[in-house]
Tab-separated table of C-alpha atoms and ligand atoms in Angstrom:
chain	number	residue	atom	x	y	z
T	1	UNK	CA	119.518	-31.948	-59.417
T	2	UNK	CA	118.579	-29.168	-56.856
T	3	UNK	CA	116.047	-27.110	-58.798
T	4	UNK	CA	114.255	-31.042	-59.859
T	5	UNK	CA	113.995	-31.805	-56.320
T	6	UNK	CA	112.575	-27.960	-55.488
T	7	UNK	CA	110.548	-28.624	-59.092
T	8	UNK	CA	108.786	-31.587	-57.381
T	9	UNK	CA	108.292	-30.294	-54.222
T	10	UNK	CA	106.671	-27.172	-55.668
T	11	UNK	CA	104.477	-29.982	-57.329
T	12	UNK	CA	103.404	-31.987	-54.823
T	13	UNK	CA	102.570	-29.036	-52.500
T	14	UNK	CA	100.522	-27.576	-55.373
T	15	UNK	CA	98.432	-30.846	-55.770
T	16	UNK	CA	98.009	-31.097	-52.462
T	17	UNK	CA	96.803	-27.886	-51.601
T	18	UNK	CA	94.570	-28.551	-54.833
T	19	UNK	CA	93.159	-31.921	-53.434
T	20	UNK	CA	92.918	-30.564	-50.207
T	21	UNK	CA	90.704	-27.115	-51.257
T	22	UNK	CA	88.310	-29.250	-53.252
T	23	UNK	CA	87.768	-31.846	-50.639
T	24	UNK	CA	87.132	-28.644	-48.468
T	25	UNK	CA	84.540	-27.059	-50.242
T	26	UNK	CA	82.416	-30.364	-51.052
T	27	UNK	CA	82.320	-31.052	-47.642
T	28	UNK	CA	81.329	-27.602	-47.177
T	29	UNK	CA	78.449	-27.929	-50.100
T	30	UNK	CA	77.524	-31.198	-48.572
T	31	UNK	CA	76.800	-29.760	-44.874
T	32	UNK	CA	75.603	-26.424	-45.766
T	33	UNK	CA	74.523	-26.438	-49.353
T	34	UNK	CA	70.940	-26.078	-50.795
T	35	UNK	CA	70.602	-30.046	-50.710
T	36	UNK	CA	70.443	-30.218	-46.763
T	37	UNK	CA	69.049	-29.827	-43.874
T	38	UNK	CA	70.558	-29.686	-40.384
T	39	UNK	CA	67.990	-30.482	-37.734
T	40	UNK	CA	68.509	-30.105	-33.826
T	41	UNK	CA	66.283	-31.364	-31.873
T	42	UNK	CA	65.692	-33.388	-28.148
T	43	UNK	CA	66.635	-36.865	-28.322
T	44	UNK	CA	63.715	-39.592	-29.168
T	45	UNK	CA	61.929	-36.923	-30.466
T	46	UNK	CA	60.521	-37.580	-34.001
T	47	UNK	CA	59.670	-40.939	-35.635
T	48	UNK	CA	62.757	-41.577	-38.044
T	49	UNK	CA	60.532	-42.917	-40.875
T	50	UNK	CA	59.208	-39.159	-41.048
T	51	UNK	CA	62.884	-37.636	-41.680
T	52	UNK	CA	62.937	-40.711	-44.570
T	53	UNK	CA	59.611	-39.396	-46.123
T	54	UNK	CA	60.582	-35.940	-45.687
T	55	UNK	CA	63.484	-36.696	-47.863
T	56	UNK	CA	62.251	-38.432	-50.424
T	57	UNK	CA	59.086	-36.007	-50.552
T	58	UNK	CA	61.935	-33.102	-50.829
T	59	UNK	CA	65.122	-34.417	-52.335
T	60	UNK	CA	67.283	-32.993	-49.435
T	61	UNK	CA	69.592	-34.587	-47.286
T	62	UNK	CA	68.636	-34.171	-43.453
T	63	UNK	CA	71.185	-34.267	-40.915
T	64	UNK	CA	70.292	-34.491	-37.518
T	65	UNK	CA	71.494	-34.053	-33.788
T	66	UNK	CA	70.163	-34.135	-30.411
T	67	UNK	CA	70.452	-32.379	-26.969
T	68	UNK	CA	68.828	-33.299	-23.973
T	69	UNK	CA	67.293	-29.639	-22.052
T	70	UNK	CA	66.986	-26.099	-23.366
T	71	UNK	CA	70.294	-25.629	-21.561
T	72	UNK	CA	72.464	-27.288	-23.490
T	73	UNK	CA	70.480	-26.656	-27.102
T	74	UNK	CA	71.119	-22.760	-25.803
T	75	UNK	CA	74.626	-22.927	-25.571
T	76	UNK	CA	75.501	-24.887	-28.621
T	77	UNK	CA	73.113	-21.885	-30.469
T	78	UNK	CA	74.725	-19.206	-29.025
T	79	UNK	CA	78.352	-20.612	-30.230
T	80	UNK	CA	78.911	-19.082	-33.639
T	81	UNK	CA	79.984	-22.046	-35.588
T	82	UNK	CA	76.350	-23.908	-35.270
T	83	UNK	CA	74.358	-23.545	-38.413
T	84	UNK	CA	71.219	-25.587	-37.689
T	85	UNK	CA	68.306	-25.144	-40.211
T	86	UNK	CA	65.683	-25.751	-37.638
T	87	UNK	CA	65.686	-26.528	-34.104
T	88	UNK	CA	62.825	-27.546	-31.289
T	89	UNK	CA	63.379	-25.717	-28.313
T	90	UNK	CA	60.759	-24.928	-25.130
T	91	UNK	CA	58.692	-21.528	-24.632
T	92	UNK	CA	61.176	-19.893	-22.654
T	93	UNK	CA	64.216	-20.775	-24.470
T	94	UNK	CA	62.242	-19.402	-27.999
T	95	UNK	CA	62.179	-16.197	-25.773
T	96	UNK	CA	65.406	-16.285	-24.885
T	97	UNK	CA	66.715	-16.703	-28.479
T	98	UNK	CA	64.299	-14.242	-29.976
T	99	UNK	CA	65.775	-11.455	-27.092
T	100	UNK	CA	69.474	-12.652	-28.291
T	101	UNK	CA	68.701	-12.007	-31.720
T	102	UNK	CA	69.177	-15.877	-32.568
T	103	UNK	CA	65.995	-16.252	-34.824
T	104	UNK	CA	64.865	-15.356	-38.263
T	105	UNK	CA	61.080	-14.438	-38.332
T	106	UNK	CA	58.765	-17.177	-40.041
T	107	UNK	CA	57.188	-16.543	-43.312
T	108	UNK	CA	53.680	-17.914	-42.709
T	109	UNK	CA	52.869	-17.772	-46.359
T	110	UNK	CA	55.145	-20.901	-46.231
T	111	UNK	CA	53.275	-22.876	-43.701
T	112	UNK	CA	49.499	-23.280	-45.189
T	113	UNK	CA	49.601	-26.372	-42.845
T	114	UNK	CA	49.690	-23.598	-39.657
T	115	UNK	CA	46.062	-23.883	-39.823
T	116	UNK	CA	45.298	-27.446	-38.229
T	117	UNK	CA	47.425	-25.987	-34.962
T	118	UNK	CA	44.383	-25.733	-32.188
T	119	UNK	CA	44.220	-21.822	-31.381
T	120	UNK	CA	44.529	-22.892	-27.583
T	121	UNK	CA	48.481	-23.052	-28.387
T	122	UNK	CA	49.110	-20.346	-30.470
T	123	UNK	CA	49.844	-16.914	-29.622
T	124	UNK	CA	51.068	-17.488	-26.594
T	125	UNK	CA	53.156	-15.004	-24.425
T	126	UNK	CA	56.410	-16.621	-25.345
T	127	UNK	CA	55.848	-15.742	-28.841
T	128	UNK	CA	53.172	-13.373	-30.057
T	129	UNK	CA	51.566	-14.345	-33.299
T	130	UNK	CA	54.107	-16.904	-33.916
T	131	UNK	CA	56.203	-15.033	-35.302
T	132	UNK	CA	58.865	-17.042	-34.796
T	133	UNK	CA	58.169	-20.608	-33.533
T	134	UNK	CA	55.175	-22.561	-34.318
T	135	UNK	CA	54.144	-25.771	-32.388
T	136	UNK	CA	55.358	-29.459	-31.918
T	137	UNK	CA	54.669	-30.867	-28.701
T	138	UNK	CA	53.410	-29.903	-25.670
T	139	UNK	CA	53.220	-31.350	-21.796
T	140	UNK	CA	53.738	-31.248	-18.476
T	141	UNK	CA	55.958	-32.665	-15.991
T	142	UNK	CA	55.167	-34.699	-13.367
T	143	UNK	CA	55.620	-37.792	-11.310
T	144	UNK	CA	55.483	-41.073	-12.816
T	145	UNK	CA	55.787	-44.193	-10.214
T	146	UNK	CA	55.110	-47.631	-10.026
T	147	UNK	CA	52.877	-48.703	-7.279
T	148	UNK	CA	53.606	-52.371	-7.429
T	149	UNK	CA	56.963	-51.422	-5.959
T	150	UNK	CA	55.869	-49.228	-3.646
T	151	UNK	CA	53.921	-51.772	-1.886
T	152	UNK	CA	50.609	-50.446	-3.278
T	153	UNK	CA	51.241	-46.740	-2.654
T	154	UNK	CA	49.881	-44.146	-4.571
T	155	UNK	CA	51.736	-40.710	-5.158
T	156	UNK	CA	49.930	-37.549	-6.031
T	157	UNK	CA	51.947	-35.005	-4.378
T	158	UNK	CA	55.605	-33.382	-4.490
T	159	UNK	CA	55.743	-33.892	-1.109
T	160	UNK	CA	55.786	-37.676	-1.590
T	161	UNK	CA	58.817	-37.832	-3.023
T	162	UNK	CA	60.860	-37.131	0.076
T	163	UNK	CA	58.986	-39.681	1.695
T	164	UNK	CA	61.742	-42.216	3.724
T	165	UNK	CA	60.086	-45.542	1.866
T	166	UNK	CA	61.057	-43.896	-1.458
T	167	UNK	CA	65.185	-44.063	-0.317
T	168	UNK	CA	67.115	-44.837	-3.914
T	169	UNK	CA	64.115	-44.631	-5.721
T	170	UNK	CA	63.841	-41.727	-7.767
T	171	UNK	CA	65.358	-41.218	-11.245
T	172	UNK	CA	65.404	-37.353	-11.556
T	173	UNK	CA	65.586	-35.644	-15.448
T	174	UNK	CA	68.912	-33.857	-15.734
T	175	UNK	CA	67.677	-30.311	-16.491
T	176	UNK	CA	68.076	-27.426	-14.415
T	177	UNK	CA	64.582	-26.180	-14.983
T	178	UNK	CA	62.884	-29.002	-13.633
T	179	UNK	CA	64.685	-29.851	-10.629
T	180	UNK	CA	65.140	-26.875	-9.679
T	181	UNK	CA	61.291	-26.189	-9.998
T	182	UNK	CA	60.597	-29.405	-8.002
T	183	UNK	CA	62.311	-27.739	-4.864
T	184	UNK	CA	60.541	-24.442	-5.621
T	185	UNK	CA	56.904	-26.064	-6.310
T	186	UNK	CA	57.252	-28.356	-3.061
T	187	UNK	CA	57.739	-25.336	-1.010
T	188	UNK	CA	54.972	-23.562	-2.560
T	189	UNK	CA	56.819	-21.017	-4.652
T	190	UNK	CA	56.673	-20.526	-8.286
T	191	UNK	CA	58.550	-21.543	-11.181
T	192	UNK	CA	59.582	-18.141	-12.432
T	193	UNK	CA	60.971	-17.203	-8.576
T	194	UNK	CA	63.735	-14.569	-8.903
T	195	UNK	CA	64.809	-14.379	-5.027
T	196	UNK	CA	67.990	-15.686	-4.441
T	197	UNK	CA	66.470	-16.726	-0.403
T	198	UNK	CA	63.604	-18.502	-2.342
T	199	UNK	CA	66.216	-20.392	-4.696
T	200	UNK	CA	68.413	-21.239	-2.129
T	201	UNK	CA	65.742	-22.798	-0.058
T	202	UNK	CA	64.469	-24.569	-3.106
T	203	UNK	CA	67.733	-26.087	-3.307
T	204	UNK	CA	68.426	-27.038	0.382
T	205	UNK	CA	64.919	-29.177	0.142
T	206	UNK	CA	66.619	-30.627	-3.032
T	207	UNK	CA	69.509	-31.683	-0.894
T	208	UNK	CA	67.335	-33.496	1.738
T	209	UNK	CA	65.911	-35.367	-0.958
T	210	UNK	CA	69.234	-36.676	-2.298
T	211	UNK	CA	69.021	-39.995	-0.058
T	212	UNK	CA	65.773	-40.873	-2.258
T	213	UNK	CA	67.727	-39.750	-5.769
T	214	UNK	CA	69.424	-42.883	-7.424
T	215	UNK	CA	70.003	-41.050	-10.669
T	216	UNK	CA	69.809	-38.185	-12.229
T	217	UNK	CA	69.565	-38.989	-16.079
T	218	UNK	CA	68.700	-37.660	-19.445
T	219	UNK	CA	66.903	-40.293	-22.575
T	220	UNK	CA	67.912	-43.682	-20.482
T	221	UNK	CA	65.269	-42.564	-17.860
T	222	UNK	CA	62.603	-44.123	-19.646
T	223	UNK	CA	64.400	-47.813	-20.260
T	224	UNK	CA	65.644	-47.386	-16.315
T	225	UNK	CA	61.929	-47.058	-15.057
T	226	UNK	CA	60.224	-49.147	-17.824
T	227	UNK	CA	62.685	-52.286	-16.278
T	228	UNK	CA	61.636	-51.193	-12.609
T	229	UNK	CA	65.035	-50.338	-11.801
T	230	UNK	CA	63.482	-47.438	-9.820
T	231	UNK	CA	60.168	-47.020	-8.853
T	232	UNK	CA	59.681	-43.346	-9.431
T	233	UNK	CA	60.592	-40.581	-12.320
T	234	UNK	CA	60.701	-37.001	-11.878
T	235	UNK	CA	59.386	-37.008	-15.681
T	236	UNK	CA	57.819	-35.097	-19.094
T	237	UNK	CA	54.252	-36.783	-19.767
T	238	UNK	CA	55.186	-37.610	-22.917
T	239	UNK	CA	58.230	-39.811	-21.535
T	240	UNK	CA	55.857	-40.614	-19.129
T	241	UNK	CA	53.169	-41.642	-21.551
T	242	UNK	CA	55.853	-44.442	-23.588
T	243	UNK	CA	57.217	-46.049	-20.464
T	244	UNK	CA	53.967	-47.088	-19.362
T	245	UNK	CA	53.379	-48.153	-22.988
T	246	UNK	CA	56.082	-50.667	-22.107
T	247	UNK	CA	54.957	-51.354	-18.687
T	248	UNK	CA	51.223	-50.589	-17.862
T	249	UNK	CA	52.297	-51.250	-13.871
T	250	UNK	CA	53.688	-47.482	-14.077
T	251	UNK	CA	51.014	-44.633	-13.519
T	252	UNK	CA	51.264	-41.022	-14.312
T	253	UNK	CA	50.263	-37.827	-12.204
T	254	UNK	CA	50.358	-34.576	-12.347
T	255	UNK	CA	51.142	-33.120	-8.446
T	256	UNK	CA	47.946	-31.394	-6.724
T	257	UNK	CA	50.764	-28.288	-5.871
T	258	UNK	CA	50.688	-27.945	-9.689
T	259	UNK	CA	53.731	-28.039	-12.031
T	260	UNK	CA	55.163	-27.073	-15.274
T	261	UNK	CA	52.869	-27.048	-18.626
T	262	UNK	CA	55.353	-26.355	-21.632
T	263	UNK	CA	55.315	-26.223	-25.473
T	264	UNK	CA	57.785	-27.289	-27.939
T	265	UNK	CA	57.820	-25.075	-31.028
T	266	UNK	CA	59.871	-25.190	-34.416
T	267	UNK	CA	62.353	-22.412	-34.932
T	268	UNK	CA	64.576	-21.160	-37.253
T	269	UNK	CA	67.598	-19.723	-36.081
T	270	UNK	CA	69.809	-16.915	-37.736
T	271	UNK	CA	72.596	-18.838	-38.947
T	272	UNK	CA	70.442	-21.308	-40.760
T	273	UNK	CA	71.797	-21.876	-44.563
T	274	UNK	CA	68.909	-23.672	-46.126
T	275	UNK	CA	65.356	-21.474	-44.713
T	276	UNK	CA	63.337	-22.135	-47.433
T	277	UNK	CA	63.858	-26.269	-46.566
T	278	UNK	CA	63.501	-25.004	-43.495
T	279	UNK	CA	60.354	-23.884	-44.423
T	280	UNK	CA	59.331	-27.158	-46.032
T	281	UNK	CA	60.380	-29.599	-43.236
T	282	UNK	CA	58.025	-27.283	-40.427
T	283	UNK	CA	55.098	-27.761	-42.608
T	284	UNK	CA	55.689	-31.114	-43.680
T	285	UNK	CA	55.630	-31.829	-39.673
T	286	UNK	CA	52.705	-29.563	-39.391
T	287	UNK	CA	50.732	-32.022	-41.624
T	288	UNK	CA	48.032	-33.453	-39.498
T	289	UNK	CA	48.658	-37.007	-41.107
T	290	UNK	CA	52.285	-36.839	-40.279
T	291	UNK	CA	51.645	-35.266	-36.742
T	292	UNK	CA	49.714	-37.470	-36.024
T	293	UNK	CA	52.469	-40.376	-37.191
T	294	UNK	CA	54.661	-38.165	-34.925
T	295	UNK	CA	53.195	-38.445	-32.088
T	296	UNK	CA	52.117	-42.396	-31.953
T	297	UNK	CA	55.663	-42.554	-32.126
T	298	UNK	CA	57.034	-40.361	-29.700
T	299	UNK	CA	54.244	-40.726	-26.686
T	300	UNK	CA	54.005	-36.224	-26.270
T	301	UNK	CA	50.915	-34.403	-26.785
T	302	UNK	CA	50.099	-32.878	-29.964
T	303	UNK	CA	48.684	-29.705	-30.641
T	304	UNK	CA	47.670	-30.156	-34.064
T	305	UNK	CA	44.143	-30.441	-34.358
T	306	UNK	CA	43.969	-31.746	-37.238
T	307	UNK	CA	45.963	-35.136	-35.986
T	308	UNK	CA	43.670	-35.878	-33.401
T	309	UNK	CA	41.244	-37.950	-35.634
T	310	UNK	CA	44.093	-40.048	-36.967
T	311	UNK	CA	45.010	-41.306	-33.771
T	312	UNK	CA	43.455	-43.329	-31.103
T	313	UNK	CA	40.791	-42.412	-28.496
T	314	UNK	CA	42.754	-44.478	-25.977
T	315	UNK	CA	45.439	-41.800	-26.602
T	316	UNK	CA	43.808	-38.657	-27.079
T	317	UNK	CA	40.983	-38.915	-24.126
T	318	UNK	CA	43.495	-40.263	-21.760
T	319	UNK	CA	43.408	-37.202	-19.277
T	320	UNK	CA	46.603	-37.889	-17.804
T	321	UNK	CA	48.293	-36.193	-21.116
T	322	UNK	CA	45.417	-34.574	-22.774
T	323	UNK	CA	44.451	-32.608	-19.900
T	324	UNK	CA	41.615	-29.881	-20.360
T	325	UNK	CA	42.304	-26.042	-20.422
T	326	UNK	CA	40.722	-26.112	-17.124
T	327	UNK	CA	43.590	-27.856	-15.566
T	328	UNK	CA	46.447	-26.411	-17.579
T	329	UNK	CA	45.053	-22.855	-16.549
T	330	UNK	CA	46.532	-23.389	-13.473
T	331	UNK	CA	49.998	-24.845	-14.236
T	332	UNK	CA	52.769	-22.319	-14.835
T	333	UNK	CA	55.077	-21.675	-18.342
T	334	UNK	CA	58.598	-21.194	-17.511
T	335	UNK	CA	59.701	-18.057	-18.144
T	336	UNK	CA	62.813	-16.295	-19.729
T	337	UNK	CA	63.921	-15.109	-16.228
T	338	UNK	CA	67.149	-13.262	-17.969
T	339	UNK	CA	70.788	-13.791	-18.234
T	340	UNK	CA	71.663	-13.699	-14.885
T	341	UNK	CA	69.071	-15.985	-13.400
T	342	UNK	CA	69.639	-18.488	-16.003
T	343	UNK	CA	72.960	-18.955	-15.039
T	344	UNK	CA	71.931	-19.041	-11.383
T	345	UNK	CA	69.728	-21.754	-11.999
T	346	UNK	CA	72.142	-23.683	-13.620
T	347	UNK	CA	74.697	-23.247	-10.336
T	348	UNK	CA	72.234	-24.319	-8.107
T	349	UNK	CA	71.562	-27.139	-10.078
T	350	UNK	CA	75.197	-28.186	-10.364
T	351	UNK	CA	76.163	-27.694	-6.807
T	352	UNK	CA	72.338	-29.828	-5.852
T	353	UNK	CA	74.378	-32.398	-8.561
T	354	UNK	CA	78.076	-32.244	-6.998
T	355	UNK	CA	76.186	-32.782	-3.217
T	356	UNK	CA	75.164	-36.239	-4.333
T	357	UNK	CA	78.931	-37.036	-4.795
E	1	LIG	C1	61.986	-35.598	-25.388
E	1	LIG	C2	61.981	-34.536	-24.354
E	1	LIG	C3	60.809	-33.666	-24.406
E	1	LIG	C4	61.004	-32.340	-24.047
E	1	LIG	N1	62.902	-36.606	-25.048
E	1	LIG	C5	60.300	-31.674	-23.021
E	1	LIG	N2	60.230	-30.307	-23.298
């Protein structure tokens, strides 16, 4: 009676370990086989009817998550288990993750589409020649505010903000980078400032501003400000450009002290498992057609040339987020400012956070 009872507990462990492999490995071959691809990419950042076409066009699956900054996309990267086919990060980040070894050099041969990209955003300093990252979206960030609840007042400068009428006003993005940058611009320093006196100062003006902050918010930003529920956004034009699609009341500006002008490129990173869909999906979104889809949709800039006569005048002569060379001259890219300021950054930026508490 023993050995049945061992018999059949032999048995069941066998099946079980049996069922329990092959469930392992199709869930393995359904994340990271040939028929998928993982994207990672900022929140409301691509028109979902494009990810439908690019399936259908393609036959593979797409899965797809978002962050909300460079900062958090950088960390999940950097941890060994992510195995993203293609992700969206910002100039500096793409240097950050080219110095860390985290990206696989493009084959261009691949990406025929590469040509309708307007020369004015390639080859940039970030990334020479494109070797790795080719771009998505591009913008600035700057102050978007709605007059009517300001009783008529018009904002053009960072030094507005801290204004005493503007008390629980101000919805602030929640990205080290940019806040940190406000304090730094306002006091006329630059975005890529490495002193540690400079930083510090940058955040003590933060702090003063706190009594104007009501939140300090990633995506929801743009639904807070669209239903007035703040009258000013420390905000990317692109965000900027959708909420006042929603409610024409809000205006737009970039700050006369100048700000941040970034671009958005496609990458692929190291521990991708399907690079030629990789491949694929960046010149699928590369297609001026779709780009041009792409960015009705999501309210950024595009730098696809090629798009530009698919969409709307109203959209691409509008100044406020088609500004001219001669104007994003003299706005500053963010630069990879190393390890050890990156992390600095990102304690100021908490500690400016854990004040408001
Ligand atoms: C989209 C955020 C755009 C990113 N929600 C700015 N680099």
């Amino acid at each position: 009676m023993k050995k049945v009872v061992q018999m059949f507990v032999a048995a069941f462990l066998v099946a079980f370990i049996l069922i329990y492999v092959t469930a392992r490995i199709n869930s393995l071959q359904g994340y990271y086989g040939a028929d998928t691809l993982t994207i990672y990419n900022w929140g409301d950042y691509v028109d979902p009817d494009l990810i439908t076409a690019f399936e259908e066009e393609s036959g593979l699956k797409v899965i797809y998550q978002t962050f909300e900054s460079n900062e958090a996309m950088l960390t999940k990267i950097a941890h060994k288990g992510s195995t993203f086919d293609v992700v969206i990060p910002s100039d500096y980040a793409i240097n950050k993750m080219k110095e860390q070894g985290l990206l696989i050099p493009l084959d261009h041969s691949l990406l025929p589409n590469l040509e309708h990209i307007d020369p004015r955003f390639l080859d940039l300093p970030f990334d020479e020649g494109n070797q790795y990252s080719v771009p998505y979206f591009w913008g600035t960030l700057g102050i978007i505010y709605n007059s009517d609840l300001l009783g008529g007042k018009h904002l053009d400068s960072w030094h507005d903000l801290w204004d005493d009428s503007l008390r629980n006003e101000i919805i602030l993005v929640d990205s080290a980078r940019e806040v940190i940058g406000l304090g730094l611009n306002t006091l006329g320093y630059s975005l890529n400032d490495t002193d540690v006196d400079h930083l510090r100062e940058a955040q003590s003006k933060l702090v003063e501003l706190i009594p104007n902050v009501k939140a300090i918010v990633g995506d929801e930003l743009k639904m807070l400000l669209a239903n007035e529920e703040a009258a000013v956004g420390l905000v990317w034009s692109g965000d900027a450009a959708l909420i006042i699609d929603d409610n024409p009341k809000l205006d737009y500006v970039i700050p006369i002290e100048g700000t941040n002008v970034w671009f958005d490129s496609m990458v692929i990173p190291r521990t991708a498992t399907n690079i030629e869909g990789a491949h694929q999906f960046i010149n699928f979104m590369l297609d001026p057609e779709n780009s041009a889809i792409n960015t009705e949709y999501v309210g950024y800039s595009t730098p696809n040339q090629g798009a530009l006569e698919f969409l709307p005048e109203e959209i691409t002569e509008d100044e406020r987020f088609y500004p001219g060379p001669e104007i994003t001259d003299k706005l500053e890219v963010y630069e990879n400012l190393g390890k050890r300021m990156f992390a600095f950054y990102n304690e100021l930026f908490l500690e400016f956070k854990m004040h408001r508490k």
